Coordinates of C-alpha atoms and ligand atoms in Angstrom, one line a residue:
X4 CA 0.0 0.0 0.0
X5 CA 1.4 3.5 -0.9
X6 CA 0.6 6.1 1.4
X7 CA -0.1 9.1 -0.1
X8 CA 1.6 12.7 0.4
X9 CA -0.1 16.1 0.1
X10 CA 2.7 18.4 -0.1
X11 CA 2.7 22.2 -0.1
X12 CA 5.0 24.1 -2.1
X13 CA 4.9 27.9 -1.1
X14 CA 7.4 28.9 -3.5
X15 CA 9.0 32.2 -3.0
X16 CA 5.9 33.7 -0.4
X17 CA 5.6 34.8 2.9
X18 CA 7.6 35.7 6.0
X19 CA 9.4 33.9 8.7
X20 CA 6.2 35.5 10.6
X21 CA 3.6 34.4 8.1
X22 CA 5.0 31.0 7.6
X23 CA 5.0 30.4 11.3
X24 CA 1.2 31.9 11.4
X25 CA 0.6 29.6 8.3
X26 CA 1.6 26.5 9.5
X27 CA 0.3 26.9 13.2
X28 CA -3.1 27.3 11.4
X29 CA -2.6 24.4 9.5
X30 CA -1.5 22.1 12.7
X31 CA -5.4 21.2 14.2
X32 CA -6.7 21.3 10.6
X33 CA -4.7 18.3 9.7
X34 CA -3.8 17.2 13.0
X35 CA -6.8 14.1 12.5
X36 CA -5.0 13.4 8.5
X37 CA -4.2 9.7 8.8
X38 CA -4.5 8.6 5.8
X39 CA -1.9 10.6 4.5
X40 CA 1.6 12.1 4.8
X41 CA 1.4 15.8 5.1
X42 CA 4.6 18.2 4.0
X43 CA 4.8 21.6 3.7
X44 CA 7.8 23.5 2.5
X45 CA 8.6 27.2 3.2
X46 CA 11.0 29.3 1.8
X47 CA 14.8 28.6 3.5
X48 CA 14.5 31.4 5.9
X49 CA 11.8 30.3 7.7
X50 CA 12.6 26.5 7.7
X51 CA 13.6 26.5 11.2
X52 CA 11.2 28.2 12.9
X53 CA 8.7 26.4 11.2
X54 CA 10.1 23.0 11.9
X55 CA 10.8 23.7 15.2
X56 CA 7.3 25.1 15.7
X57 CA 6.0 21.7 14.0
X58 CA 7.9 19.3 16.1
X59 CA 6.1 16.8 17.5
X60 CA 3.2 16.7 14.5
X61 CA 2.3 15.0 11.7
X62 CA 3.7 18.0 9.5
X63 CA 6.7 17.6 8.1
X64 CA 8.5 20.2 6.6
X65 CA 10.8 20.0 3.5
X66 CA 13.1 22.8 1.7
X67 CA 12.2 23.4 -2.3
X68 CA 16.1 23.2 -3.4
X69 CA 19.2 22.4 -2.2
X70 CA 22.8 22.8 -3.5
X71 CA 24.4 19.9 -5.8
X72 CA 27.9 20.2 -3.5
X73 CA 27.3 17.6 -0.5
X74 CA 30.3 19.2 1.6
X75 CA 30.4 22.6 3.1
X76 CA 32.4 24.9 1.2
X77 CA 32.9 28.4 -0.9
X78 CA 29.2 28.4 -2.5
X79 CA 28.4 31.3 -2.0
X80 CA 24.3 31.7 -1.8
X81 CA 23.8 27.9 -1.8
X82 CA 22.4 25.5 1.2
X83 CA 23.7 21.8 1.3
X84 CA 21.3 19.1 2.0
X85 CA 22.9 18.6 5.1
X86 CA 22.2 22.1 6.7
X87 CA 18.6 21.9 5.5
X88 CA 18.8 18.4 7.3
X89 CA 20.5 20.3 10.8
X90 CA 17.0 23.2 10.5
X91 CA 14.8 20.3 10.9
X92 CA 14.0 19.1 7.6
X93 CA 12.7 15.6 6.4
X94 CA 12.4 16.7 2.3
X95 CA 13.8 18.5 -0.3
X96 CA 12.0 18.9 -4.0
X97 CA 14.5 18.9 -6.4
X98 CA 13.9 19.8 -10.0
X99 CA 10.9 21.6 -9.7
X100 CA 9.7 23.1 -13.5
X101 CA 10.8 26.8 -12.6
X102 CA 14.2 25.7 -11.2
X103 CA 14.6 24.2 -14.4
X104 CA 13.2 27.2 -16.3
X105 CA 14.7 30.0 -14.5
X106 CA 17.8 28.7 -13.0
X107 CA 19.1 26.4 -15.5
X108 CA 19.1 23.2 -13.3
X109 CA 19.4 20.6 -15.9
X110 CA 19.1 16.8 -15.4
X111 CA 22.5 16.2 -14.3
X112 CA 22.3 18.8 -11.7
X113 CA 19.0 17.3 -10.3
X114 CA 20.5 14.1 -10.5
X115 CA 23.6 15.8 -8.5
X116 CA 20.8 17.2 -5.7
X117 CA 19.0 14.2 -5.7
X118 CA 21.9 12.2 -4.4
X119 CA 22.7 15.2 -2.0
X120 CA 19.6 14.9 -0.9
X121 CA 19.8 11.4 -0.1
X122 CA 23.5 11.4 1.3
X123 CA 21.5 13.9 3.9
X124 CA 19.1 11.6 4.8
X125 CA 16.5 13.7 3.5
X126 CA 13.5 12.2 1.3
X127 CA 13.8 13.4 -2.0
X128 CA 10.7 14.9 -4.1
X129 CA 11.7 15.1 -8.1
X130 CA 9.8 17.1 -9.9
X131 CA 9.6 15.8 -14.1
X132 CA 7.1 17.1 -16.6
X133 CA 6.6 18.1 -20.0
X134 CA 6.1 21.7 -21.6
X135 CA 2.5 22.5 -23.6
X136 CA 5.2 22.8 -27.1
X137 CA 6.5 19.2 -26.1
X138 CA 3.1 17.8 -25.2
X139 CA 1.3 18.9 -28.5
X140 CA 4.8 17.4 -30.2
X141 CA 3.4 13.7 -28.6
X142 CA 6.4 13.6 -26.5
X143 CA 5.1 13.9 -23.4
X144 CA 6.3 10.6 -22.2
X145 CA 9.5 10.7 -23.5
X146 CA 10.4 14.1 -21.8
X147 CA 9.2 12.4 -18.1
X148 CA 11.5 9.4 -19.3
X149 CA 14.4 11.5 -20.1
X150 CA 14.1 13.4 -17.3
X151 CA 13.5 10.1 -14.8
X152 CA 16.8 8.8 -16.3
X153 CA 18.6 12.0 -15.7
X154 CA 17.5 13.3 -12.4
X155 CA 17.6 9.5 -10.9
X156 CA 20.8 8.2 -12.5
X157 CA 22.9 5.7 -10.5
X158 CA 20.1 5.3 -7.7
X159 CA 20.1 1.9 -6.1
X160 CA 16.6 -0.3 -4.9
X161 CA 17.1 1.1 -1.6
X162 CA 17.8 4.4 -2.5
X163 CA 14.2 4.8 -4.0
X164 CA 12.6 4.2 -0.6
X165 CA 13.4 8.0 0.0
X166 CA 12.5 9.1 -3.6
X167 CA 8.9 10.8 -4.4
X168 CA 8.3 11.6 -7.9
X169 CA 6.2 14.3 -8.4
X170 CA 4.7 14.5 -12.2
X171 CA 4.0 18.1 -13.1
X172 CA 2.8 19.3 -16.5
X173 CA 4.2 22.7 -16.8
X174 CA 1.1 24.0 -18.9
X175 CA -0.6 23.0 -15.5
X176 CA 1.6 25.2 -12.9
X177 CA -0.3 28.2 -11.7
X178 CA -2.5 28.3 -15.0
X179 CA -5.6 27.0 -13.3
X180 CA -5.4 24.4 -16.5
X181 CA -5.6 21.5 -14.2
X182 CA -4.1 18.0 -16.2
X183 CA -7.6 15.9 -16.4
X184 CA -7.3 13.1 -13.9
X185 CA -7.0 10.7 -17.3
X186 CA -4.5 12.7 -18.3
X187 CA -2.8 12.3 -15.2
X188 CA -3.4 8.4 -14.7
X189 CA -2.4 8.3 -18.3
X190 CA 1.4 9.7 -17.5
X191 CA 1.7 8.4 -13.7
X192 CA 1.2 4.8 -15.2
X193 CA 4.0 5.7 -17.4
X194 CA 6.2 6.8 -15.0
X195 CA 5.7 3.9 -12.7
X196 CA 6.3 1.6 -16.0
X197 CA 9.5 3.3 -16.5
X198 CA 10.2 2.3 -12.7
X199 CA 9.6 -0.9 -13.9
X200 CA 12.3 -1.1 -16.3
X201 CA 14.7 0.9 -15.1
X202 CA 14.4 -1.3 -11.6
X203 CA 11.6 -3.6 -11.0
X204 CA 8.0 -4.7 -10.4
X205 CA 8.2 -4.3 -7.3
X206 CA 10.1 -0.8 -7.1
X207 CA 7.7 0.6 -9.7
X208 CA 4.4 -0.5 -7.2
X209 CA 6.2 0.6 -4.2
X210 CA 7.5 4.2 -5.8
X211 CA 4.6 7.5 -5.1
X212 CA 3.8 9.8 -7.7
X213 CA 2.5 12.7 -6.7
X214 CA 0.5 15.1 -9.3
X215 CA 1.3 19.0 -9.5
X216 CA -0.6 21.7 -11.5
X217 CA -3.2 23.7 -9.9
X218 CA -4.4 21.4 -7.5
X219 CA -7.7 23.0 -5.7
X220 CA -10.0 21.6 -2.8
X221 CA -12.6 21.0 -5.9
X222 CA -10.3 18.8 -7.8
X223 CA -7.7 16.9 -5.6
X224 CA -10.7 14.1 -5.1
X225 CA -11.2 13.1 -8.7
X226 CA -7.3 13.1 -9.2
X227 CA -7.0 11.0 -5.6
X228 CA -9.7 8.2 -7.4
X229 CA -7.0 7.3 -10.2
X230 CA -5.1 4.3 -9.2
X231 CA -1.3 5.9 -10.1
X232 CA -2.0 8.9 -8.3
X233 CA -0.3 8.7 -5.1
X234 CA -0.8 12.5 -3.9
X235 CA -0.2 15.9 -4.7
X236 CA 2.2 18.9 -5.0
X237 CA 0.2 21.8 -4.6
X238 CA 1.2 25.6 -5.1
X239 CA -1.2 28.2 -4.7
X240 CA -3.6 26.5 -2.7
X241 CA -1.6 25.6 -0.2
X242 CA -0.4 29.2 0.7
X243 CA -3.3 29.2 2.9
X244 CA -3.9 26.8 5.6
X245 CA -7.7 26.6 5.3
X246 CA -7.4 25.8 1.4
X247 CA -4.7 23.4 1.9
X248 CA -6.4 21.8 4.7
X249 CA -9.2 21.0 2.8
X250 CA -7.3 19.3 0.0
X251 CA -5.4 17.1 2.8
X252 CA -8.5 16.4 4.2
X253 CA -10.2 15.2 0.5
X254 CA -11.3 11.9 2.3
Ligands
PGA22 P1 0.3 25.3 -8.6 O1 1.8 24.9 -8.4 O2 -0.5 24.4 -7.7 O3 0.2 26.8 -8.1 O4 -0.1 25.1 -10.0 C1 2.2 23.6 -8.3 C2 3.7 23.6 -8.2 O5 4.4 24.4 -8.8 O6 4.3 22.7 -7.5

């Protein structure tokens, strides 16, 4: 049985203050959430207030990047794995479509964060998905493949224990064009194939893919209901703690 994940993303928003504020909110409202994994992830200057402030819960909070170099060092701007470990941190997304699109992270740096990531102990989220160009081309599928295979080269079976992938069609981010939940299944039955090659049977049923792309309260229930869909990355709606809430709570 996968268990699913509802993550928030709150991408480059809010305060240390309003973070806190945000995720206190959130606490009762998902305090009863079971069924699923709940992880919200705050900008880096507020990731230890808001993990310390969570301790104890059943939120867990991850960063939204991390730096490819494992070691300390002359980086200057960058955050390893490790220090987003020491504030409290179970998760990092790596690869997320606007990394990629603004900051040039290509496959071999995600695969480079990824294994940071791990090498942290942290649970790794990677982001994959295709462009509205590439989808109308038909390749689709061969851009999540591609991707896969870059981002999660050299991973072992027990490596993928701590990986998450999260499928995101970049025509769906922050559009309010939402991927139809057969679209979806369509692509996360792909991507669990491609587990299935790539490793095994077993790691492809075991692996959680989460969709991303303007998840809502009114449509995280009809996504939930397809069999490959394992959770969600959610942006905008999870900015505030009732909204979010309610799409935890889609049960
Ligand atoms: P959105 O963002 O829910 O605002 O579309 C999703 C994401 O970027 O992870």
């Amino acid at each position: 049985m996968r268990k699913p994940v509802i993550a928030g993303n709150w991408k480059m928003y809010k305060t240390v203050g309003e973070s806190v504020a945000t995720a206190l909110a959130l606490k009762p409202l998902v305090a009863n959430a079971n069924h699923c994994e709940v992880v919200i992830a705050p900008v880096f200057t507020a990731l230890k207030s808001v993990a310390d402030r969570l301790d104890g819960s059943n939120i867990r909070v991850s960063a939204q990047n991390c730096a490819a170099e494992q070691k300390e060092g002359a980086f200057t701007g960058e955050v390893a794995a490790s220090m987003v470990r020491d504030a409290g941190c179970s998760h990092v997304i790596v690869g997320h479509s606007e990394r990629r699109q603004y900051y040039f992270d290509t496959d071999e740096i995600v695969s480079r964060k990824t294994q940071a990531g791990l090498a942290a102990g942290l649970t790794v989220i990677v982001c994959v998905g295709e462009t509205l160009e590439q989808r109308d081309q038909g390749s689709a599928e061969s851009v999540a493949r591609n991707q896969l295979a870059g981002g999660l080269s050299g991973l072992t079976a027990s490596d993928l224990d701590r990986i998450i992938v999260a499928y995101e069609p970049v025509w769906a981010i922050g559009t309010g064009r939402t991927a139809t939940p057969e679209q979806a299944q369509e692509m996360h039955a792909f991507i669990r194939r491609v587990f299935a090659e790539r490793h095994s049977a077993s790691a492809a049923n075991a692996i959680r893919v989460l969709y991303g792309g303007s998840v809502k309260p009114d449509n995280i229930a009809g996504l939930m209901k397809q069999p490959d869909i394992d959770g969600a990355l959610v942006g905008g709606a999870s900015l505030k703690a009732e909204s979010f809430a309610e799409i935890v709570n889609y049960k």
